[in-house]
Short mmCIF file of C-alpha atoms and ligand atoms in Angstrom, two decimals:
data_model
loop_
_atom_site.label_atom_id
_atom_site.label_comp_id
_atom_site.label_asym_id
_atom_site.label_seq_id
_atom_site.Cartn_x
_atom_site.Cartn_y
_atom_site.Cartn_z
CA UNK A 1 11.37 -15.21 13.28
CA UNK A 2 10.24 -14.63 9.73
CA UNK A 3 6.51 -13.89 9.80
CA UNK A 4 5.87 -14.57 6.13
CA UNK A 5 8.04 -16.55 3.75
CA UNK A 6 7.14 -17.09 0.10
CA UNK A 7 9.62 -19.22 -1.81
CA UNK A 8 9.42 -19.33 -5.62
CA UNK A 9 5.64 -19.09 -5.50
CA UNK A 10 3.69 -19.22 -8.73
CA UNK A 11 -0.10 -19.18 -9.01
CA UNK A 12 -1.84 -19.71 -12.31
CA UNK A 13 -5.54 -19.46 -13.04
CA UNK A 14 -5.84 -21.25 -16.37
CA UNK A 15 -3.88 -19.14 -18.84
CA UNK A 16 -3.42 -16.26 -16.36
CA UNK A 17 -0.25 -16.22 -14.26
CA UNK A 18 -1.39 -14.17 -11.27
CA UNK A 19 1.81 -14.68 -9.24
CA UNK A 20 5.04 -15.44 -11.03
CA UNK A 21 7.94 -17.02 -9.13
CA UNK A 22 7.64 -14.76 -6.10
CA UNK A 23 10.18 -15.02 -3.30
CA UNK A 24 9.63 -12.68 -0.37
CA UNK A 25 10.30 -12.68 3.38
CA UNK A 26 8.57 -10.40 5.88
CA UNK A 27 10.21 -10.13 9.28
CA UNK A 28 8.43 -10.27 12.59
CA UNK A 29 7.22 -6.89 13.80
CA UNK A 30 7.47 -5.29 10.38
CA UNK A 31 4.84 -3.13 8.66
CA UNK A 32 5.04 -4.21 5.05
CA UNK A 33 3.19 -2.45 2.25
CA UNK A 34 2.40 -4.50 -0.80
CA UNK A 35 1.80 -2.25 -3.75
CA UNK A 36 0.75 -2.80 -7.28
CA UNK A 37 -1.77 -1.72 -9.90
CA UNK A 38 -5.09 -3.49 -10.50
CA UNK A 39 -4.58 -7.12 -11.35
CA UNK A 40 -0.95 -7.19 -10.17
CA UNK A 41 -1.57 -10.24 -7.98
CA UNK A 42 -1.82 -8.69 -4.50
CA UNK A 43 -5.09 -10.32 -3.47
CA UNK A 44 -3.88 -13.62 -4.88
CA UNK A 45 -0.82 -13.49 -2.60
CA UNK A 46 -3.05 -12.70 0.38
CA UNK A 47 -5.31 -15.65 -0.47
CA UNK A 48 -2.23 -17.88 -0.66
CA UNK A 49 -1.09 -16.76 2.80
CA UNK A 50 -4.46 -17.70 4.26
CA UNK A 51 -4.77 -20.94 2.27
CA UNK A 52 -7.93 -19.75 0.53
CA UNK A 53 -6.18 -20.90 -2.63
CA UNK A 54 -3.14 -23.10 -3.19
CA UNK A 55 0.02 -22.30 -5.13
CA UNK A 56 0.70 -23.91 -8.50
CA UNK A 57 4.34 -24.09 -7.43
CA UNK A 58 6.48 -23.00 -4.49
CA UNK A 59 5.96 -22.89 -0.74
CA UNK A 60 4.27 -20.46 1.61
CA UNK A 61 5.10 -20.28 5.32
CA UNK A 62 3.27 -18.01 7.75
CA UNK A 63 4.26 -17.49 11.40
CA UNK A 64 6.74 -20.34 11.08
CA UNK A 65 4.13 -22.81 9.81
CA UNK A 66 3.26 -24.29 6.47
CA UNK A 67 0.36 -22.20 5.15
CA UNK A 68 -1.38 -25.26 3.70
CA UNK A 69 -0.71 -28.05 6.18
CA UNK A 70 -1.22 -25.84 9.24
CA UNK A 71 -3.68 -23.29 7.92
CA UNK A 72 -5.97 -23.49 10.94
CA UNK A 73 -3.12 -22.68 13.34
CA UNK A 74 -2.11 -19.80 11.08
CA UNK A 75 -5.61 -18.35 10.90
CA UNK A 76 -6.05 -18.54 14.69
CA UNK A 77 -3.10 -16.20 15.07
CA UNK A 78 -3.93 -13.92 12.15
CA UNK A 79 -6.36 -11.02 11.84
CA UNK A 80 -7.70 -10.54 8.33
CA UNK A 81 -9.36 -7.61 6.63
CA UNK A 82 -10.36 -9.03 3.26
CA UNK A 83 -10.84 -7.13 0.04
CA UNK A 84 -14.40 -8.33 -0.45
CA UNK A 85 -16.15 -8.78 2.86
CA UNK A 86 -19.68 -9.46 3.84
CA UNK A 87 -21.60 -8.09 6.79
CA UNK A 88 -24.71 -9.82 8.09
CA UNK A 89 -27.40 -7.21 7.52
CA UNK A 90 -29.56 -8.26 10.47
CA UNK A 91 -26.81 -8.55 13.05
CA UNK A 92 -25.71 -5.47 14.96
CA UNK A 93 -22.12 -4.32 14.93
CA UNK A 94 -21.63 -5.61 18.46
CA UNK A 95 -23.04 -9.01 17.50
CA UNK A 96 -20.48 -9.26 14.69
CA UNK A 97 -17.66 -8.56 17.12
CA UNK A 98 -19.18 -10.94 19.72
CA UNK A 99 -19.30 -13.63 17.09
CA UNK A 100 -15.62 -13.13 16.20
CA UNK A 101 -14.71 -13.22 19.91
CA UNK A 102 -16.59 -16.48 20.42
CA UNK A 103 -15.11 -18.03 17.26
CA UNK A 104 -11.61 -17.21 18.39
CA UNK A 105 -12.37 -18.10 22.04
CA UNK A 106 -10.90 -14.87 23.41
CA UNK A 107 -12.04 -12.53 26.18
CA UNK A 108 -11.92 -9.24 24.25
CA UNK A 109 -14.36 -6.49 25.20
CA UNK A 110 -16.56 -5.86 22.13
CA UNK A 111 -17.28 -2.28 23.16
CA UNK A 112 -13.59 -1.50 23.50
CA UNK A 113 -13.00 -2.84 19.97
CA UNK A 114 -15.93 -0.87 18.55
CA UNK A 115 -14.59 2.23 20.24
CA UNK A 116 -11.11 1.58 18.89
CA UNK A 117 -12.39 1.65 15.32
CA UNK A 118 -14.65 4.65 15.95
CA UNK A 119 -18.12 3.10 15.64
CA UNK A 120 -18.99 2.74 19.34
CA UNK A 121 -22.16 4.80 18.83
CA UNK A 122 -23.40 2.42 16.16
CA UNK A 123 -22.75 -0.83 18.05
CA UNK A 124 -26.48 -1.49 18.53
CA UNK A 125 -27.42 -0.74 14.94
CA UNK A 126 -27.88 -3.48 12.38
CA UNK A 127 -24.81 -3.72 10.15
CA UNK A 128 -27.08 -3.62 7.08
CA UNK A 129 -27.66 0.07 7.83
CA UNK A 130 -23.94 0.88 7.99
CA UNK A 131 -22.18 2.99 5.39
CA UNK A 132 -19.33 1.36 3.44
CA UNK A 133 -16.74 3.00 5.68
CA UNK A 134 -18.56 1.90 8.84
CA UNK A 135 -18.74 -1.68 7.59
CA UNK A 136 -15.03 -1.48 6.85
CA UNK A 137 -14.37 -0.28 10.39
CA UNK A 138 -16.50 -3.11 11.75
CA UNK A 139 -14.46 -5.65 9.78
CA UNK A 140 -11.33 -4.07 11.21
CA UNK A 141 -12.71 -4.53 14.75
CA UNK A 142 -13.28 -8.23 14.07
CA UNK A 143 -9.75 -8.52 12.60
CA UNK A 144 -8.28 -7.15 15.82
CA UNK A 145 -10.03 -9.76 18.00
CA UNK A 146 -7.57 -11.93 19.90
CA UNK A 147 -4.59 -9.54 19.52
CA UNK A 148 -3.28 -11.45 16.47
CA UNK A 149 0.43 -11.90 15.83
CA UNK A 150 -0.10 -11.13 12.17
CA UNK A 151 -2.51 -8.71 10.52
CA UNK A 152 -3.24 -9.13 6.82
CA UNK A 153 -5.20 -6.27 5.34
CA UNK A 154 -6.30 -6.12 1.70
CA UNK A 155 -6.75 -2.48 0.66
CA UNK A 156 -7.53 -1.33 4.22
CA UNK A 157 -8.16 2.33 3.42
CA UNK A 158 -10.46 1.85 0.44
CA UNK A 159 -13.87 3.19 1.38
CA UNK A 160 -12.57 5.24 4.28
CA UNK A 161 -12.73 9.02 4.45
CA UNK A 162 -9.44 10.89 5.11
CA UNK A 163 -10.00 10.77 8.88
CA UNK A 164 -10.77 7.07 8.68
CA UNK A 165 -7.63 6.47 6.60
CA UNK A 166 -5.55 8.29 9.18
CA UNK A 167 -7.15 6.31 12.02
CA UNK A 168 -6.40 3.12 10.11
CA UNK A 169 -2.76 4.13 9.88
CA UNK A 170 -2.72 4.89 13.63
CA UNK A 171 -4.15 1.45 14.37
CA UNK A 172 -1.60 -0.22 12.08
CA UNK A 173 1.23 1.57 13.92
CA UNK A 174 -0.21 0.76 17.35
CA UNK A 175 -0.53 -2.91 16.41
CA UNK A 176 3.07 -3.00 15.24
CA UNK A 177 4.16 -1.24 18.45
CA UNK A 178 2.57 -3.99 20.53
CA UNK A 179 4.57 -6.53 18.50
CA UNK A 180 2.32 -7.59 15.61
CA UNK A 181 3.47 -7.93 12.01
CA UNK A 182 1.31 -6.04 9.53
CA UNK A 183 1.10 -6.99 5.87
CA UNK A 184 -1.20 -4.85 3.78
CA UNK A 185 -1.89 -4.24 0.13
CA UNK A 186 -2.64 -0.93 -1.49
CA UNK A 187 -2.78 0.84 -4.83
CA UNK A 188 -1.58 4.02 -3.29
CA UNK A 189 1.92 4.93 -2.22
CA UNK A 190 0.46 7.79 -0.20
CA UNK A 191 -1.17 5.26 2.07
CA UNK A 192 1.92 3.16 2.58
CA UNK A 193 4.65 5.73 2.82
CA UNK A 194 3.44 7.11 6.13
CA UNK A 195 3.43 3.77 7.95
CA UNK A 196 5.52 1.12 6.22
CA UNK A 197 8.95 -0.09 7.16
CA UNK A 198 9.33 -1.73 3.76
CA UNK A 199 7.48 -1.74 0.50
CA UNK A 200 7.25 -4.37 -2.21
CA UNK A 201 5.96 -3.35 -5.63
CA UNK A 202 4.26 -6.10 -7.56
CA UNK A 203 3.51 -5.88 -11.26
CA UNK A 204 2.00 -8.68 -13.33
CA UNK A 205 2.74 -11.13 -10.55
CA UNK A 206 6.39 -10.23 -10.25
CA UNK A 207 8.21 -8.28 -7.61
CA UNK A 208 9.71 -5.27 -9.38
CA UNK A 209 10.97 -3.39 -6.32
CA UNK A 210 11.60 -4.20 -2.67
CA UNK A 211 12.96 -1.52 -0.40
CA UNK A 212 12.37 0.74 2.59
CA UNK A 213 10.32 3.87 1.93
CA UNK A 214 13.52 5.88 2.44
CA UNK A 215 15.34 3.62 -0.03
CA UNK A 216 12.61 4.06 -2.60
CA UNK A 217 12.70 7.78 -2.04
CA UNK A 218 16.43 7.77 -2.67
CA UNK A 219 15.77 6.10 -6.01
CA UNK A 220 13.73 9.13 -7.02
CA UNK A 221 17.10 10.91 -6.79
CA UNK A 222 15.60 13.52 -4.45
CA UNK A 223 15.04 15.46 -7.66
CA UNK A 224 13.11 18.68 -7.80
CA UNK A 225 10.71 19.91 -10.43
CA UNK A 226 10.38 23.64 -10.88
CA UNK A 227 7.18 25.01 -12.32
CA UNK A 228 7.97 28.51 -13.50
CA UNK A 229 5.67 31.11 -15.00
CA UNK A 230 7.69 33.46 -17.18
CA UNK A 231 6.73 36.53 -19.20
CA UNK A 232 8.38 35.01 -22.32
CA UNK A 233 10.20 31.89 -23.40
CA UNK A 234 12.45 31.00 -26.32
CA UNK A 235 14.17 27.89 -27.62
CA UNK A 236 17.53 29.55 -27.01
CA UNK A 237 16.76 29.99 -23.32
CA UNK A 238 15.44 26.41 -23.06
CA UNK A 239 18.64 25.10 -24.64
CA UNK A 240 20.78 27.13 -22.25
CA UNK A 241 18.87 25.62 -19.32
CA UNK A 242 19.17 22.08 -20.70
CA UNK A 243 22.94 22.39 -20.93
CA UNK A 244 23.24 23.72 -17.40
CA UNK A 245 24.84 21.56 -14.68
CA UNK A 246 22.27 19.75 -12.53
CA UNK A 247 19.40 20.19 -15.01
CA UNK A 248 18.00 16.96 -16.43
CA UNK A 249 15.04 18.34 -18.39
CA UNK A 250 13.45 21.63 -19.38
CA UNK A 251 10.17 21.93 -21.26
CA UNK A 252 7.97 24.91 -22.04
CA UNK A 253 4.22 24.98 -22.43
CA UNK A 254 3.23 28.53 -23.33
CA UNK A 255 4.41 30.69 -20.48
CA UNK A 256 4.87 27.74 -18.13
CA UNK A 257 8.28 26.20 -17.89
CA UNK A 258 8.92 22.82 -16.25
CA UNK A 259 12.50 22.16 -15.20
CA UNK A 260 13.67 18.94 -13.56
CA UNK A 261 16.92 19.43 -11.70
CA UNK A 262 19.02 18.62 -8.63
CA UNK A 263 17.66 20.51 -5.64
CA UNK A 264 20.96 22.46 -5.48
CA UNK A 265 20.52 23.75 -9.03
CA UNK A 266 17.21 25.56 -8.44
CA UNK A 267 18.73 28.98 -7.73
CA UNK A 268 20.99 28.70 -10.81
CA UNK A 269 17.95 28.01 -13.01
CA UNK A 270 16.26 31.19 -11.84
CA UNK A 271 19.54 33.13 -12.22
CA UNK A 272 19.95 31.85 -15.80
CA UNK A 273 16.44 32.97 -16.68
CA UNK A 274 16.97 36.42 -15.21
CA UNK A 275 20.38 36.67 -16.94
CA UNK A 276 18.62 35.90 -20.24
CA UNK A 277 16.20 38.77 -19.73
CA UNK A 278 13.27 36.51 -18.81
CA UNK A 279 11.03 37.87 -16.10
CA UNK A 280 10.02 35.15 -13.62
CA UNK A 281 6.40 35.94 -12.70
CA UNK A 282 5.97 32.99 -10.34
CA UNK A 283 7.59 29.71 -9.45
CA UNK A 284 6.85 26.62 -7.36
CA UNK A 285 8.93 23.58 -6.47
CA UNK A 286 7.60 20.03 -6.48
CA UNK A 287 9.69 17.09 -5.31
CA UNK A 288 9.67 14.04 -7.54
CA UNK A 289 7.10 11.89 -5.81
CA UNK A 290 7.06 8.26 -4.86
CA UNK A 291 3.88 8.12 -6.90
CA UNK A 292 5.97 8.94 -9.98
CA UNK A 293 8.32 6.11 -9.06
CA UNK A 294 5.43 3.69 -8.59
CA UNK A 295 4.05 4.57 -12.02
CA UNK A 296 7.53 4.23 -13.45
CA UNK A 297 7.85 0.71 -12.03
CA UNK A 298 4.46 -0.43 -13.14
CA UNK A 299 3.96 1.06 -16.58
CA UNK A 300 3.49 -1.51 -19.29
CA UNK A 301 6.68 -0.80 -21.26
CA UNK A 302 8.70 -1.73 -18.22
CA UNK A 303 6.46 -4.59 -17.27
CA UNK A 304 6.77 -6.03 -20.76
CA UNK A 305 10.53 -6.25 -20.33
CA UNK A 306 11.55 -9.28 -18.27
CA UNK A 307 10.60 -7.92 -14.86
CA UNK A 308 13.89 -8.02 -13.06
CA UNK A 309 13.93 -6.97 -9.46
CA UNK A 310 15.68 -3.67 -9.22
N1 LIG B 1 -10.17 -16.98 -9.18
C1 LIG B 1 -9.58 -16.48 -10.26
N2 LIG B 1 -9.78 -17.02 -11.47
C2 LIG B 1 -9.18 -16.53 -12.58
N3 LIG B 1 -8.33 -15.47 -12.57
C3 LIG B 1 -8.09 -14.89 -11.39
C4 LIG B 1 -8.70 -15.35 -10.17
N4 LIG B 1 -8.25 -14.57 -9.15
C5 LIG B 1 -7.42 -13.65 -9.70
N5 LIG B 1 -7.32 -13.86 -11.04
C6 LIG B 1 -6.49 -13.08 -11.99
O1 LIG B 1 -5.20 -12.98 -11.43
C7 LIG B 1 -4.64 -11.68 -11.66
C8 LIG B 1 -4.27 -11.06 -10.34
O2 LIG B 1 -5.47 -10.71 -9.63
P1 LIG B 1 -5.48 -10.13 -8.15
O3 LIG B 1 -6.90 -10.05 -7.73
O4 LIG B 1 -4.55 -10.92 -7.31
O5 LIG B 1 -4.85 -8.69 -8.37
P2 LIG B 1 -4.77 -7.45 -7.35
O6 LIG B 1 -3.37 -6.95 -7.43
O7 LIG B 1 -5.29 -7.81 -6.02
O8 LIG B 1 -5.72 -6.43 -8.09
P3 LIG B 1 -6.71 -5.27 -7.50
O9 LIG B 1 -5.81 -4.18 -7.04
O10 LIG B 1 -7.49 -4.90 -8.71
O11 LIG B 1 -7.53 -5.87 -6.40
C9 LIG B 1 -5.70 -10.93 -12.47
O12 LIG B 1 -5.37 -11.06 -13.82
C10 LIG B 1 -6.98 -11.65 -12.14
O13 LIG B 1 -7.89 -11.57 -13.20
#
């Protein structure tokens, strides 16, 4: 079954087109990362899935049902971690989870859920005294109530420390392994690349890339960037490097030389420098990162061009 199906969905808020003719299908059991810069339209899509808002045009289906006409049935089977959430200051963590259990009519053990998100020791404390990360963990516990078929998380790692972010990723994987579909938004490719089966990059309401993490990585060309510290540098040497097979760019900044090249050309670059009488004091290799690709897909020059899906 297709867990989420958006067909030609547009959402306008007055003059602002938050989502622009978006068609996207997420398969059952998939972990899907929805990426995009601030204002790209991620939260708007999530609100459309949950029928918090309605599309200007197009249709939204979730878990095989119409997101509008059958929103209650959808929400019963969905666990949500919203972007902006509210904890009841005077209720304890356990009371929050109890409340979610009663609302969903399930027989979950609140303590087991609190333990799963790492705040079992704070279950009796009022949520108003929780740190931001603890409140986030509490909201995660309530999202997991009723072993939902679909988990929709808006920026799940924001506010979490590195350990918390890793635990979140572990929970996302464990939920997928038990059969759930996970759809989550993020600004950060670092967060999605470790867990996602597929990634969609949204920019100004349009889908500008849709691929597996491996596929996206391939688009970076597997390129390498060499950062070389040399005792001297000249235009002649730079030009020799630029004309060398496998080298796509070579720039110098004082004694630091940045060379972008195929991974197989790294040794030749060093050999060329030595052959030119340049002493290599130090060098480091960086792979072209997915973060670079994300920025490339979402910079304004590209966004201004008709945003074709690539
Ligand atoms: N209720 C609303 N009324 C008017 N404009 C809105 C409303 N909700 C969202 N927008 C606009 O729609 C666009 C998309 O916003 P959205 O919150 O979906 O982006 P986002 O990708 O989730 O951003 P962020 O990463 O900053 O949370 C923005 O230009 C935003 O100002």
